[in-house]
Amino acid sequence: MALPLLSLSWSLIVFAALGLVYNLGRVSVEGILQSRVCDSALGRAKGLMHCFAVALGLLIFSITAAVGDRVFPSTIFFSFAVVLLIGVSCLALGVVQQNGES
């Protein structure tokens, strides 16, 4: 099933919205990480987060290669979004709990 072609203006709007949401999420995760980790361990924490993100990407590409054409691409993207939503929610809940203890 092929995606219908959209006009150029709609395509630009969709990509601009995706870029905006992606950057807001990335900045949010960075802010949460910096608020939760002490300054002396911040570099290690960012490195660990980067390694986890690369491993998650490798896992998703591996699953995509294994299932091939049996799964729609939208299903794979949706699964990736769910995993990211769960991860960001866990980070956000940790910040709320940490602020409640202070």
XYZ file of C-alpha atoms in Angstrom:
102
model
C 0.000 0.000 0.000
C 1.646 3.190 -1.170
C 1.313 6.503 0.571
C -0.525 9.144 -1.426
C 1.604 12.041 -2.539
C 0.879 15.253 -0.693
C 1.324 18.730 -2.052
C 4.613 20.432 -1.283
C 3.082 22.836 1.239
C 1.558 19.999 3.317
C 4.819 18.069 3.206
C 6.728 21.106 4.471
C 4.208 21.638 7.280
C 4.414 17.989 8.353
C 8.228 17.963 8.363
C 8.376 21.287 10.223
C 5.980 19.946 12.871
C 7.981 16.723 13.225
C 11.219 18.694 13.550
C 9.689 20.975 16.170
C 8.334 18.103 18.258
C 11.616 16.174 17.951
C 13.703 19.132 19.114
C 11.347 19.941 21.990
C 11.549 16.323 23.136
C 15.332 16.235 22.832
C 15.743 19.448 24.817
C 13.290 18.164 27.430
C 15.234 14.928 27.900
C 18.520 16.865 28.155
C 17.016 19.178 30.772
C 15.660 16.284 32.801
C 19.015 14.500 32.633
C 20.906 17.608 33.759
C 18.523 18.160 36.660
C 18.808 14.562 37.873
C 22.562 13.965 37.584
C 25.302 15.737 39.532
C 27.801 17.804 37.549
C 30.700 15.394 38.087
C 28.774 12.493 36.507
C 26.977 14.405 33.751
C 29.385 13.367 30.986
C 29.074 9.691 31.886
C 25.288 9.991 32.078
C 25.098 11.626 28.641
C 27.387 8.937 27.245
C 25.214 6.221 28.741
C 22.080 7.847 27.339
C 23.708 8.066 23.900
C 24.773 4.399 24.059
C 21.236 3.385 25.043
C 19.784 5.401 22.149
C 22.191 3.816 19.650
C 21.405 0.340 21.017
C 17.672 1.049 20.737
C 18.148 2.168 17.132
C 20.158 -0.973 16.359
C 17.446 -3.116 17.938
C 14.757 -1.417 15.858
C 16.762 -1.837 12.638
C 17.351 -5.506 13.512
C 13.652 -6.115 14.098
C 12.831 -4.287 10.873
C 15.300 -6.440 8.939
C 13.917 -9.623 10.511
C 10.244 -8.926 9.814
C 10.814 -7.393 6.388
C 7.635 -6.841 4.412
C 5.378 -8.670 6.886
C 4.867 -5.513 8.973
C 3.808 -2.065 7.777
C 6.383 0.699 8.304
C 3.784 2.683 10.236
C 3.606 -0.153 12.784
C 7.368 0.001 13.305
C 7.323 3.793 13.723
C 4.379 3.547 16.112
C 6.214 0.944 18.217
C 9.283 3.173 18.350
C 7.131 6.123 19.437
C 5.543 4.037 22.207
C 8.970 3.027 23.539
C 10.103 6.669 23.517
C 6.891 7.788 25.214
C 7.372 5.228 27.980
C 11.009 6.259 28.468
C 10.273 9.980 28.645
C 7.347 9.330 30.998
C 9.619 7.371 33.343
C 12.143 10.216 33.345
C 9.419 12.793 33.974
C 7.923 10.781 36.849
C 11.368 10.520 38.420
C 11.771 14.305 38.322
C 8.337 14.841 39.885
C 9.128 12.363 42.666
C 12.539 13.963 43.226
C 10.985 17.434 43.470
C 8.363 16.122 45.906
C 11.059 14.803 48.266
C 12.917 18.135 48.418
